Short mmCIF file of C-alpha atoms in Angstrom, two decimals:
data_model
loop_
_atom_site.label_atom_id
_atom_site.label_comp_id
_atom_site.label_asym_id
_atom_site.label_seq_id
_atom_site.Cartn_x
_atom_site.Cartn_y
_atom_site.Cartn_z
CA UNK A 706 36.98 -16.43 -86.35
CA UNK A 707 36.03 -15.44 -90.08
CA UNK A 708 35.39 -11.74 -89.51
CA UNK A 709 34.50 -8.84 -86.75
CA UNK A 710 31.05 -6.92 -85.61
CA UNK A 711 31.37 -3.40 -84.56
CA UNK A 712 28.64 -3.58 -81.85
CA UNK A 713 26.74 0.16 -81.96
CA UNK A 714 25.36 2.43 -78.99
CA UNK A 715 21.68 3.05 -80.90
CA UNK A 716 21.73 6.48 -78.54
CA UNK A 717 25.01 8.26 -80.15
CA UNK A 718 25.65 5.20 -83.56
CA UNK A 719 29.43 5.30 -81.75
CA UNK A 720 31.02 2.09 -81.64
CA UNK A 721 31.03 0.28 -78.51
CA UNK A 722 33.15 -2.45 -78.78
CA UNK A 723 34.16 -4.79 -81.70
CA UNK A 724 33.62 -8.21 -81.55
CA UNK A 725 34.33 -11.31 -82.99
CA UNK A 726 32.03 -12.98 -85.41
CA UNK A 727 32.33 -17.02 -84.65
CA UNK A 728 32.57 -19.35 -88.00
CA UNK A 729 31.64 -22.74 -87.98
CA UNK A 730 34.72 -24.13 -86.74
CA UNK A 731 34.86 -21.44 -83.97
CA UNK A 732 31.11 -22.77 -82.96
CA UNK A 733 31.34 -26.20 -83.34
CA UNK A 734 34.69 -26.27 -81.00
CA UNK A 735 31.86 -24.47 -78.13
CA UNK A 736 29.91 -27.01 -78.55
CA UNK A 737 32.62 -29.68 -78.11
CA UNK A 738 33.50 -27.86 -75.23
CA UNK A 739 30.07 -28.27 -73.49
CA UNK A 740 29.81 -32.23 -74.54
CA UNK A 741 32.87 -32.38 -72.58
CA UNK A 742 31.91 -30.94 -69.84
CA UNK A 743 28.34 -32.32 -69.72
CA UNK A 744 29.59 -35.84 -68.16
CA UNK A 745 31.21 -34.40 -64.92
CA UNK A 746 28.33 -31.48 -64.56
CA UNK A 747 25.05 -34.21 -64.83
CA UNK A 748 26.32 -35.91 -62.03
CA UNK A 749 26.87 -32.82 -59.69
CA UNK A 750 24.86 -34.12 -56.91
CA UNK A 751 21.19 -32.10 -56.90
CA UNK A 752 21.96 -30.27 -53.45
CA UNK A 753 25.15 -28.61 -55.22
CA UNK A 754 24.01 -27.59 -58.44
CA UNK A 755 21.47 -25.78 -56.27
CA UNK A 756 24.28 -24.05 -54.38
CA UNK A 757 25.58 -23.10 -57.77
CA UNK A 758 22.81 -21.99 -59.17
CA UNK A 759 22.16 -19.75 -56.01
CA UNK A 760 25.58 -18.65 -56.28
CA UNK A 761 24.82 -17.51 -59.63
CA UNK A 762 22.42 -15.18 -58.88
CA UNK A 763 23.92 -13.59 -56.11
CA UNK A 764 26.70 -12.78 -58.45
CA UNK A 765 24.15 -11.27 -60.94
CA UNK A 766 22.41 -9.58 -58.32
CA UNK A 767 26.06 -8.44 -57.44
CA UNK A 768 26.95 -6.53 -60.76
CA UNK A 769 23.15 -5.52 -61.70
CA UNK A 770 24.32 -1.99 -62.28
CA UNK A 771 27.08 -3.11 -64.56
CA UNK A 772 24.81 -5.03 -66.72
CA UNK A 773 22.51 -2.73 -66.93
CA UNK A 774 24.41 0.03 -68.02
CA UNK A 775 25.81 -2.57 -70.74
CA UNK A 776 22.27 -3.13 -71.85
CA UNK A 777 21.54 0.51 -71.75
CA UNK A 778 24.82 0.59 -74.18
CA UNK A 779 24.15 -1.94 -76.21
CA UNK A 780 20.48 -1.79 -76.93
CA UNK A 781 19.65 1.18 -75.84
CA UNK A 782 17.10 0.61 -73.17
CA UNK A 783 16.16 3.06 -70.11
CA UNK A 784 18.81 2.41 -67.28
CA UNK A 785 15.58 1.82 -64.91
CA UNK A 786 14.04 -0.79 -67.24
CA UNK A 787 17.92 -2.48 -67.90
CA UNK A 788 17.69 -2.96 -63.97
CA UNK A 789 14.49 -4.82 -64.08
CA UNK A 790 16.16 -6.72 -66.60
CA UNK A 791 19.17 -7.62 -64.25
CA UNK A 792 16.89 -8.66 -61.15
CA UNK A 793 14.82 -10.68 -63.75
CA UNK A 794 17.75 -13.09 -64.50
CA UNK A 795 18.85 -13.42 -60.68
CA UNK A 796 15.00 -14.29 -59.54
CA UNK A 797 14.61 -16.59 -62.68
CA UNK A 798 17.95 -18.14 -61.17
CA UNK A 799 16.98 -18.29 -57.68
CA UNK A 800 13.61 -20.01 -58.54
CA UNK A 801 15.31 -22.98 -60.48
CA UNK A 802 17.63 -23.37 -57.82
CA UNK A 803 15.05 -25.40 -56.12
CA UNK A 804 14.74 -27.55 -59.20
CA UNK A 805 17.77 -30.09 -59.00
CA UNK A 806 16.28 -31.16 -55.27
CA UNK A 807 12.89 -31.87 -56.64
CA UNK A 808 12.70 -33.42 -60.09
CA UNK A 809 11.01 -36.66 -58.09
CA UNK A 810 10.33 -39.78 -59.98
CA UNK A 811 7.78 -42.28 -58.93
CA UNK A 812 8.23 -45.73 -57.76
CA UNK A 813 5.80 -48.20 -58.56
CA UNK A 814 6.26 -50.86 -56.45
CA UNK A 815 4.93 -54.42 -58.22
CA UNK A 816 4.75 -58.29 -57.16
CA UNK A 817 8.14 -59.67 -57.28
CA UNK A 818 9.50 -56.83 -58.81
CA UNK A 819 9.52 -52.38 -58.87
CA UNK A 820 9.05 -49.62 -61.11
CA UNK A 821 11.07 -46.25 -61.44
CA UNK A 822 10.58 -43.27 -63.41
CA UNK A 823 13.02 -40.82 -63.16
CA UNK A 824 14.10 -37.18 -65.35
CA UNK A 825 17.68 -37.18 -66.93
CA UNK A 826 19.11 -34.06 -69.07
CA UNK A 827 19.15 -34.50 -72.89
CA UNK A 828 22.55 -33.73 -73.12
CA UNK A 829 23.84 -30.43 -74.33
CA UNK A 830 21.41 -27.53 -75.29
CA UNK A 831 21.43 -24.84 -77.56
CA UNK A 832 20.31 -21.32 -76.55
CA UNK A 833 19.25 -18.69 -79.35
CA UNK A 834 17.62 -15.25 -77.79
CA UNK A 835 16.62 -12.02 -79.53
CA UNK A 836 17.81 -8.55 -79.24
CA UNK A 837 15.56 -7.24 -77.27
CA UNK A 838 15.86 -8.42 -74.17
CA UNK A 839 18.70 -10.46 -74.26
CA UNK A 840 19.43 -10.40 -70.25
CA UNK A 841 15.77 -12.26 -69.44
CA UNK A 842 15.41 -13.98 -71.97
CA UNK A 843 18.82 -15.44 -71.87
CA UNK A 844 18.06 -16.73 -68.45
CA UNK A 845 14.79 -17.90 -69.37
CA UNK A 846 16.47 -21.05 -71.32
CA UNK A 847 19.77 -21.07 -69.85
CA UNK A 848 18.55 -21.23 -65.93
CA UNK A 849 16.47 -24.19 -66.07
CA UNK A 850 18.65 -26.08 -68.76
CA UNK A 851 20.83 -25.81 -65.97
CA UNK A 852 19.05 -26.62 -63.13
CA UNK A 853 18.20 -29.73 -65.22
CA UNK A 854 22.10 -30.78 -65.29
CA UNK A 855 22.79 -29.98 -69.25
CA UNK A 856 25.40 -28.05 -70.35
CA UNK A 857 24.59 -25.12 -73.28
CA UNK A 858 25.53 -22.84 -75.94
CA UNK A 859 24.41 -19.38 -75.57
CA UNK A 860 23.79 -17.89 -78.84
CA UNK A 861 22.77 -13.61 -78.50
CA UNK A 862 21.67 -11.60 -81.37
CA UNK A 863 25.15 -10.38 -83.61
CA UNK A 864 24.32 -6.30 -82.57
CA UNK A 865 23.39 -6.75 -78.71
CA UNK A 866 25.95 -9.29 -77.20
CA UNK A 867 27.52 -7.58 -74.75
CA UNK A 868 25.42 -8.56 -71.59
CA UNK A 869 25.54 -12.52 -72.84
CA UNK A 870 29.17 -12.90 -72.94
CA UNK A 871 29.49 -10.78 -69.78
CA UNK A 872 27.08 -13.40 -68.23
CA UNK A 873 28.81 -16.22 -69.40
CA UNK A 874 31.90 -14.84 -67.31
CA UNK A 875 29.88 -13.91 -63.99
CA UNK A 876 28.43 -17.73 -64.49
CA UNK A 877 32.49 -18.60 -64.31
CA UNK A 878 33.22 -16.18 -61.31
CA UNK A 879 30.09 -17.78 -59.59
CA UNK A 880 32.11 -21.60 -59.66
CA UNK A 881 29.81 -22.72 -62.79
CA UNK A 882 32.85 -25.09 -64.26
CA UNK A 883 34.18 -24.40 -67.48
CA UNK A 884 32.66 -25.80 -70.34
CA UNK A 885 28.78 -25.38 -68.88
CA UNK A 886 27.89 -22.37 -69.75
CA UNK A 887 29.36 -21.01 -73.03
CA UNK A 888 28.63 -17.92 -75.89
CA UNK A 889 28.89 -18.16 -79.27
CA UNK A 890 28.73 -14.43 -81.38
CA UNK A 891 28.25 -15.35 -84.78
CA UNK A 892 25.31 -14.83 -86.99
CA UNK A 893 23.32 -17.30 -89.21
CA UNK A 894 26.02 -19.87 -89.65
CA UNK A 895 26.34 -20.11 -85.41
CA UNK A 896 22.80 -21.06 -85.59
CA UNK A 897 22.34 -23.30 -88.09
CA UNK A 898 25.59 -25.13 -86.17
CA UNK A 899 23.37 -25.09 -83.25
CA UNK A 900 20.62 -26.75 -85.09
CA UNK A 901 22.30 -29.13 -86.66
CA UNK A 902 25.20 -30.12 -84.77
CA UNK A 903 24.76 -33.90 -83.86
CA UNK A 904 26.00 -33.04 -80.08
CA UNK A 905 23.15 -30.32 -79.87
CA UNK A 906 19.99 -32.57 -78.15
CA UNK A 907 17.28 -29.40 -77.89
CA UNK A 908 17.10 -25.80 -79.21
CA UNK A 909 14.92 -22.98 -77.49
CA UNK A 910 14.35 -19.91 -79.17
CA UNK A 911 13.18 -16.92 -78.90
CA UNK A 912 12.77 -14.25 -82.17
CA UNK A 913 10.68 -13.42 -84.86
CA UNK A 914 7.85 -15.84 -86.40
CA UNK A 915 9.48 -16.19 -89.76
CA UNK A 916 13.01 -17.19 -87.93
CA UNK A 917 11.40 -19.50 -85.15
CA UNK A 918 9.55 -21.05 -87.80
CA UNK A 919 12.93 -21.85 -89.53
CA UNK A 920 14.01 -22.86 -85.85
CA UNK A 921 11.48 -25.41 -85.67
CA UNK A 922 11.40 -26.84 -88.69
CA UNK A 923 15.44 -26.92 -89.20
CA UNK A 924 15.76 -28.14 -85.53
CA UNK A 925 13.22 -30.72 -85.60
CA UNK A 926 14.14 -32.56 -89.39
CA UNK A 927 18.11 -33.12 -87.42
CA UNK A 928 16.00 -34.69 -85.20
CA UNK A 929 16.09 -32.14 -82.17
CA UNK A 930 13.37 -31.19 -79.32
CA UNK A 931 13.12 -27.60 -80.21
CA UNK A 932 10.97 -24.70 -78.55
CA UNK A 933 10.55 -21.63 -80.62
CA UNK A 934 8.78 -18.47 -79.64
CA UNK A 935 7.66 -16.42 -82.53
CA UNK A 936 6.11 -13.04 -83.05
CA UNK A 937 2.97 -10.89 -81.96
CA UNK A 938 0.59 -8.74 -82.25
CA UNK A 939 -1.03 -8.08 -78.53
CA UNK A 940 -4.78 -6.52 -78.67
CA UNK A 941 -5.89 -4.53 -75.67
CA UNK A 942 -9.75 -4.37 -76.14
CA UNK A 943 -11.81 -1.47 -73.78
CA UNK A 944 -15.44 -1.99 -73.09
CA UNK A 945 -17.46 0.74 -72.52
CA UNK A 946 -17.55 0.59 -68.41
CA UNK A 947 -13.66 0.54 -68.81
CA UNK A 948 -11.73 3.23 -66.17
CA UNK A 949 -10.81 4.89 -69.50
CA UNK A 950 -7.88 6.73 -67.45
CA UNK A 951 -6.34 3.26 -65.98
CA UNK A 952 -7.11 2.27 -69.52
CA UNK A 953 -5.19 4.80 -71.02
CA UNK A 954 -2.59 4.48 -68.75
CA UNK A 955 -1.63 0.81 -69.92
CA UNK A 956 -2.03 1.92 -73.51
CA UNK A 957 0.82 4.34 -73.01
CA UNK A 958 2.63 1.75 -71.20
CA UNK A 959 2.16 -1.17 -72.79
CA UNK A 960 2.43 0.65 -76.36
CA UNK A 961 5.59 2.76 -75.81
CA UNK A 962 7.61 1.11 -73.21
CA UNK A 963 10.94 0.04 -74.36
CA UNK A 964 10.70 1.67 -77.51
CA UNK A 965 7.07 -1.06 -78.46
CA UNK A 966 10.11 -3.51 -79.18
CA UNK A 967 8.90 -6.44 -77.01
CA UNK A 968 7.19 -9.04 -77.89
CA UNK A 969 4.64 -8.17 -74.65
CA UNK A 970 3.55 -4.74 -76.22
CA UNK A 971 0.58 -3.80 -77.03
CA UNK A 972 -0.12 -2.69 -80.50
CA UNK A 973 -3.61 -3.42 -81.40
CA UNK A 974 -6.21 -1.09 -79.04
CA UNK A 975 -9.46 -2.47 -80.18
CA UNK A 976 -12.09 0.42 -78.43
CA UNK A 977 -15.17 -0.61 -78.49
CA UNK A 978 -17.86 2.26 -79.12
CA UNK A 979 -18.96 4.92 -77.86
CA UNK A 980 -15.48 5.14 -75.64
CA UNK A 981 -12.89 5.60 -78.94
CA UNK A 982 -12.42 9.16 -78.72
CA UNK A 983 -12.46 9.98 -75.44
CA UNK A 984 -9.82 6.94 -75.16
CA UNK A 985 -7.65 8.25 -77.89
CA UNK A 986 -8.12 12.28 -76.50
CA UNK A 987 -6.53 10.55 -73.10
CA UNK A 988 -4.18 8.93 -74.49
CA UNK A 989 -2.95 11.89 -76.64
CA UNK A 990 -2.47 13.99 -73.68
CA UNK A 991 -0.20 11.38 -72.03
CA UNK A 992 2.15 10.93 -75.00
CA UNK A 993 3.03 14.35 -75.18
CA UNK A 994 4.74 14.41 -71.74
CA UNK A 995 6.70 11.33 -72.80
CA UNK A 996 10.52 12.24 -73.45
CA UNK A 997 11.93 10.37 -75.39
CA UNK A 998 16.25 10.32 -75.56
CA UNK A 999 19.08 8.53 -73.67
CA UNK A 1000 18.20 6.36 -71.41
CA UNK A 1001 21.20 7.21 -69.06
CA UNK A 1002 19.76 10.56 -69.22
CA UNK A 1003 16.59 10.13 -67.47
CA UNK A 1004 13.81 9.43 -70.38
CA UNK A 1005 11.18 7.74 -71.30
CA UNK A 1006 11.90 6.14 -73.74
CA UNK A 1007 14.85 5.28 -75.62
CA UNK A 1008 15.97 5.05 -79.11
CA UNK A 1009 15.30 2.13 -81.72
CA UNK A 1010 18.23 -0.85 -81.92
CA UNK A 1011 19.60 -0.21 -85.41
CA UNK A 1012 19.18 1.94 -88.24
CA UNK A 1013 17.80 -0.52 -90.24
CA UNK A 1014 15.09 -1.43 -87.56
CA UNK A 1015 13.96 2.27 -87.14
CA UNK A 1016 13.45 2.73 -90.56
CA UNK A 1017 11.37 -0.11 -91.40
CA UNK A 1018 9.17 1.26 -88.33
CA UNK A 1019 9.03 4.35 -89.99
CA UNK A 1020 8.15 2.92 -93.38
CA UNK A 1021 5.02 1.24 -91.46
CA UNK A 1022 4.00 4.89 -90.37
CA UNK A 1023 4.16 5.63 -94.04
CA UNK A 1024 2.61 2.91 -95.38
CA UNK A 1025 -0.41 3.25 -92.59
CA UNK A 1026 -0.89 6.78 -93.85
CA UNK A 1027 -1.01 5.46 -97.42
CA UNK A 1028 -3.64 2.75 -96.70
CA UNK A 1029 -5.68 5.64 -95.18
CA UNK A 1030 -5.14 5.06 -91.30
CA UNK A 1031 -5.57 8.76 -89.34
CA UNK A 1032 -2.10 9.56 -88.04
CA UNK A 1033 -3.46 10.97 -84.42
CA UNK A 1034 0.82 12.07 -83.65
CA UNK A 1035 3.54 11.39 -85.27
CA UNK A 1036 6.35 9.85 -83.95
CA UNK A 1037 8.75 10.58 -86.76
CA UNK A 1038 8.86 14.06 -85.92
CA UNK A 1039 10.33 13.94 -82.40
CA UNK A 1040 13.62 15.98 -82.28
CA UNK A 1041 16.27 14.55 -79.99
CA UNK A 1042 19.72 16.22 -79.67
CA UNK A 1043 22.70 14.42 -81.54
CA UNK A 1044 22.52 11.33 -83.34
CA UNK A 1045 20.91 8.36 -82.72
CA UNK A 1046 18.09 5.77 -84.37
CA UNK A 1047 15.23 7.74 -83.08
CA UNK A 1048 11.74 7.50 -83.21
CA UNK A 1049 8.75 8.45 -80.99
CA UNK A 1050 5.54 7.46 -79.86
CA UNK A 1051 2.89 7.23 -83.22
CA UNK A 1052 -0.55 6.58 -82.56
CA UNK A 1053 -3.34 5.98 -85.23
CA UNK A 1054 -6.83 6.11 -85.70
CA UNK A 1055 -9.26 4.65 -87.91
CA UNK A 1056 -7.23 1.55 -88.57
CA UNK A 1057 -8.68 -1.72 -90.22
CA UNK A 1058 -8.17 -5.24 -89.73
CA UNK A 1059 -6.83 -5.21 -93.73
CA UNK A 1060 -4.10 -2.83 -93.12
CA UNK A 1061 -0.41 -3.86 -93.17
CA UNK A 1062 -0.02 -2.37 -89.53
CA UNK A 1063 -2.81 -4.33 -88.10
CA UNK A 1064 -1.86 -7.40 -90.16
CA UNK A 1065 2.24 -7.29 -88.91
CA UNK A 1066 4.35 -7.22 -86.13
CA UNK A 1067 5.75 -3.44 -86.43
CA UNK A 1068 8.30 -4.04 -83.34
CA UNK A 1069 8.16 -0.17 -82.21
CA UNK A 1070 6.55 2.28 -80.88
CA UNK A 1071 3.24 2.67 -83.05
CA UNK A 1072 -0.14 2.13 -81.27
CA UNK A 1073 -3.43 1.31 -83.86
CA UNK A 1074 -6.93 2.28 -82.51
CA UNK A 1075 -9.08 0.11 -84.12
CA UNK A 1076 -13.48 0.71 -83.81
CA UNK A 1077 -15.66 -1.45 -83.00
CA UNK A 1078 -19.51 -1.89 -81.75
CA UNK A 1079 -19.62 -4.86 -79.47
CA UNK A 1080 -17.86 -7.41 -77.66
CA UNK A 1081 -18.67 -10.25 -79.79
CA UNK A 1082 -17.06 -8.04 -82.49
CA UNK A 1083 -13.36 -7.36 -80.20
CA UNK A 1084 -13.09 -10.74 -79.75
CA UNK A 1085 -13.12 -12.18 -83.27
CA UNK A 1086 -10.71 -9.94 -84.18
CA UNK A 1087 -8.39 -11.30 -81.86
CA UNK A 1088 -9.22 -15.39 -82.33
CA UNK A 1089 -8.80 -14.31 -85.96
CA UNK A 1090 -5.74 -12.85 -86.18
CA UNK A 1091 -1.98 -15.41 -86.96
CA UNK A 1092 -0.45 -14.11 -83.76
CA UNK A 1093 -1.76 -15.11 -80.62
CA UNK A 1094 1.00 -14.23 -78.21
CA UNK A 1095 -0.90 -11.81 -75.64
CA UNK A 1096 -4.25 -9.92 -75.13
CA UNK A 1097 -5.76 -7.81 -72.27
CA UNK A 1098 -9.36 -6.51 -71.57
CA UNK A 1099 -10.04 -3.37 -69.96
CA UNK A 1100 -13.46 -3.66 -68.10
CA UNK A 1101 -15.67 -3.48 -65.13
CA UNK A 1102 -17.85 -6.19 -65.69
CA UNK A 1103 -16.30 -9.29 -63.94
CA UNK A 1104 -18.65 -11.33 -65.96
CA UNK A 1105 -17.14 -10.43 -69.27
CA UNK A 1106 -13.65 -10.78 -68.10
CA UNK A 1107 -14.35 -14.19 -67.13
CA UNK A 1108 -16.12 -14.62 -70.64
CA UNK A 1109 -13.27 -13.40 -72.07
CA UNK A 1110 -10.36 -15.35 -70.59
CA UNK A 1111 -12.47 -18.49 -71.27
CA UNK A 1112 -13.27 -17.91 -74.88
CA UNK A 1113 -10.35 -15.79 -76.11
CA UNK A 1114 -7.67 -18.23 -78.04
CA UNK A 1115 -4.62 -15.94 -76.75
CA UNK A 1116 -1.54 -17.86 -74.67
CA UNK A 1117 -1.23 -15.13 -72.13
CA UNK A 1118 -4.40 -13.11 -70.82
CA UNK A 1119 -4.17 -9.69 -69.28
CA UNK A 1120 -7.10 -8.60 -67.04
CA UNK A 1121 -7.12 -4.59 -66.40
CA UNK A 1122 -3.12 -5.72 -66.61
CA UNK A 1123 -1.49 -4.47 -69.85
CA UNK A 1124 1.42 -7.00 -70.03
CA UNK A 1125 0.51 -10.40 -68.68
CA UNK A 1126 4.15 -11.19 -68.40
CA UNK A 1127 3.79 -14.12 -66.10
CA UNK A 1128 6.55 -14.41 -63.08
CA UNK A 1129 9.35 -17.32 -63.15
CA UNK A 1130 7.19 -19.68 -61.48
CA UNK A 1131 4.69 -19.32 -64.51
CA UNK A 1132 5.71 -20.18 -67.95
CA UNK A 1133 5.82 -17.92 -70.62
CA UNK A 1134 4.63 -18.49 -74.23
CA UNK A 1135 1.63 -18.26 -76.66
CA UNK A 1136 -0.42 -19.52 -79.40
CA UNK A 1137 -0.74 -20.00 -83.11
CA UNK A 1138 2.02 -18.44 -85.42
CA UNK A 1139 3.50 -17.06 -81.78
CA UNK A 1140 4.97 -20.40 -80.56
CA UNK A 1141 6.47 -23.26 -82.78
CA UNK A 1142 6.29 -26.68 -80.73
CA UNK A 1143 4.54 -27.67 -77.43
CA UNK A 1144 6.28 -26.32 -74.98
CA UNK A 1145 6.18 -22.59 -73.44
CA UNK A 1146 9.40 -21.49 -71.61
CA UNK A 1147 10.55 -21.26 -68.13
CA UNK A 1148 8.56 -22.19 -64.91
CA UNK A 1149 7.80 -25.62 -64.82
CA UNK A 1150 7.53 -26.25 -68.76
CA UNK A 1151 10.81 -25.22 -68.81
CA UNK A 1152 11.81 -28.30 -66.44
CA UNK A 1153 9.71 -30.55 -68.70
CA UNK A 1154 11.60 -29.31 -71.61
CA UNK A 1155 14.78 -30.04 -70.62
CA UNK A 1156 14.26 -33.10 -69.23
CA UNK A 1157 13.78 -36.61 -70.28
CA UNK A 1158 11.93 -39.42 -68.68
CA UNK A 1159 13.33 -43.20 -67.96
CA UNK A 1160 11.70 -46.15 -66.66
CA UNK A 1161 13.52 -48.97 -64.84
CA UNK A 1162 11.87 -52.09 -63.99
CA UNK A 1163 13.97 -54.72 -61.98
CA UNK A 1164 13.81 -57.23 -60.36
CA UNK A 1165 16.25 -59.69 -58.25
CA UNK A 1166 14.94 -63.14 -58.78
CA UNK A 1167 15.06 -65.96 -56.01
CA UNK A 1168 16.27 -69.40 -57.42
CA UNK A 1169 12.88 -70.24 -57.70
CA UNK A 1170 11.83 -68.72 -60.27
CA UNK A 1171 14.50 -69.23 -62.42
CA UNK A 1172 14.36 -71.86 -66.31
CA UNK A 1173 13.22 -71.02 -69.12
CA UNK A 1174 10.40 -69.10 -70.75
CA UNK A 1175 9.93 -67.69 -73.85
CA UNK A 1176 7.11 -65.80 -73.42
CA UNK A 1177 6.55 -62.21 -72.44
CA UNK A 1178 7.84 -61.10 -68.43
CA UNK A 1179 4.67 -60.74 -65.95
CA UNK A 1180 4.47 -59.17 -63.01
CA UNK A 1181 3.77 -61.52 -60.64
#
């Protein structure tokens, strides 16, 4: 190990723990570890991976408080959404567990002869997930990577680690065999082992655009199959015959939960005229009952993840104001007792489509109302925008959803639902500069990325058909 991270509580900036920072060495001999152990684990027979995979999540489901209260550490998240986190991993779990029984081949039967297709694992796999929800996310790649009979390197974000590594011991105390499931903390270095390791066969990531482009591109030249999930920038358009309450509603919670720092959030509220004010007076009076402090201390909303991440959210605010955006409230001026990376809920007005904080991925809890006078109008903005992660609509009219869902060029789609965060069975993932390959994660395009297809064609010749012939085999 070349050096140590003091992992921070964002609710108090108190150390939590201190941690060591892998160096190459210290990564590459993880990923040794997992080639070794990849042999014996492939040929677990289906029925028993299953049972270990169920076991798993039992165990998860076991210590949910525990992590969460980590995660509420670590990150500082609200204890209830931490929880939701926790159960996320265990269903995730339980839904692949039906995966090792059924990855079915085909068999072709021919004259004289048969065909088999059949899925294999790559090999071993590398893991990379964000800081923002590393509990989920984390499962999202390593649960079907398993399922799929590879072995993998986990790879968290260097300031939120804590509920990886204590994942990687439940996945020991649920009979996972040593060697399978393994976490690396180390920064840069771990993952550009991870992408160029020759014993590494795919990479899925999750993270910013600029960073899962760099995941891509690195990860594909070594000649890897690499998934990487990038940024966003989710619009929430409101027609006119919207229910502006239900719409204001899922502005509030789309906007400000967990702090705006998912990659789900909305950020973008494109109103659609005459509705903008009375949107905007609605969701003004539902801010200001939003508390926002500790989230073992029953609010709302919690602080940001680092110093340096609040303050370049707060240097957005500031640079809206400066590109003349109407601040509507202000969430730099929330008082919270003690210290902490805090920010609150910041909502403007009057935004256009040239402004840095309709342009970027802010990452926090800032909301942009942005006019418009039709439809046709809402949904260029969004088909024209670089992020196409996920939208919603907010309507009555059953005809323009369905208009919309066909013609908007978003990955996930959101009807009178804020957060189309699709369910394990679902996979996850969207478009343009928000998703770096061909592959979304989890449900069953996470199978198909971790697996591999082979074709066998034999045959057992009679005597009869035996000499020589130097021409090409036929099937008859």
């Amino acid at each position: 190990m070349s050096a140590t991270y003091e992992v921070i509580n964002p609710a108090n900036e108190q150390s939590v723990k201190s941690v060591d920072l892998a160096d190459l060495a210290a990564t590459d001999k993880l990923i040794e570890m997992a080639h070794k152990a990849f042999t014996s684990w492939k040929k677990i027979a289906p029925g028993d991976r299953a049972k270990l995979l169920r076991s798993f999540a039992q165990v998860v489901s076991d210590h949910r408080e525990e992590l969460a209260a980590l995660e509420v550490t670590n990150a500082g998240h609200t204890i209830g959404n931490a929880l939701w986190e926790a159960d996320n991993v265990a269903n995730v779990l339980n839904y692949y567990s039906a995966s090792p029984e059924r990855l079915f081949g085909k068999q072709i039967p021919v004259a004289n002869g048969v065909d088999i297709t059949f899925k294999e694992p790559l090999g071993v796999v590398g893991v990379i997930v964000p800081w923002n929800f590393q509990m989920p996310i984390a499962g999202w790649g390593f649960a079907p990577a398993l399922a799929a009979g590879h072995t993998l390197v986990l790879k968290p974000a260097e300031y939120t680690p804590m509920t990886a590594m204590r994942l990687g011991e439940l996945a020991l105390k649920a009979g996972i065999p040593e060697g399978v499931f393994n976490v690396v903390h180390g920064d840069k270095v771990s993952v550009d082992s991870l992408l160029t390791h020759p014993g590494i066969k795919s990479v899925s990531f999750v993270g910013s655009t600029p960073i899962a482009k760099y995941v891509y591109e690195t990860g594909t030249k070594a000649g890897k199959r690499v998934q990487a999930l990038g940024g966003a920038k989710n619009h929430m358009i409101v027609l006119p015959d919207a229910d502006l309450d239900l719409a204001a509603d899922a502005a509030i919670n789309a906007g400000f939960g967990s702090a705006g720092e998912r990659c789900m959030a909305i950020s973008a509220i494109v109103a659609v005229e005459p509705i903008a004010d009375k949107l905007i007076e609605k969701i003004t009076e539902r801010a200001t009952k939003i508390k926002t402090g500790d989230g073992t201390k029953g609010a709302d909303m919690g602080p940001l993840v680092t110093k340096v991440h609040r303050d370049k959210v707060a240097a957005y605010i500031e640079a809206g104001e400066k590109e003349g955006a109407k601040i509507v409230f202000d969430g730099r001026k929330v008082v919270v007792d003690g210290d902490g990376f805090w920010l609150g809920p910041t909502l403007f007005d009057q935004v256009k489509p040239s402004m840095s904080i309709y342009q970027e991925e802010i990452f926090g809890p800032v909301l942009s109302v942005i006019r418009v006078k039709s439809y046709d109008e809402a949904l260029k903005l969004v088909n024209d925008h670089q992020y196409g992660n996920g939208t919603a609509i907010f309507t009555n009219d059953g005809g323009a959803a369905r208009r919309f869902q066909n013609e908007v060029e978003v990955g996930m789609v959101g009807i009178n639902v804020p957060i189309p965060v699709p369910m394990a069975y679902f996979s996850f993932g969207g478009w343009k500069n928000s998703l770096f390959g061909d592959s979304h994660a989890h449900g069953t395009e996470g199978v198909h990325f971790f697996t591999r297809g082979k074709v066998v064609t034999s045959r057992w010749l009679d005597p009869s058909h035996g000499g020589i012939n130097l021409g090409f085999p036929q099937n008859t």
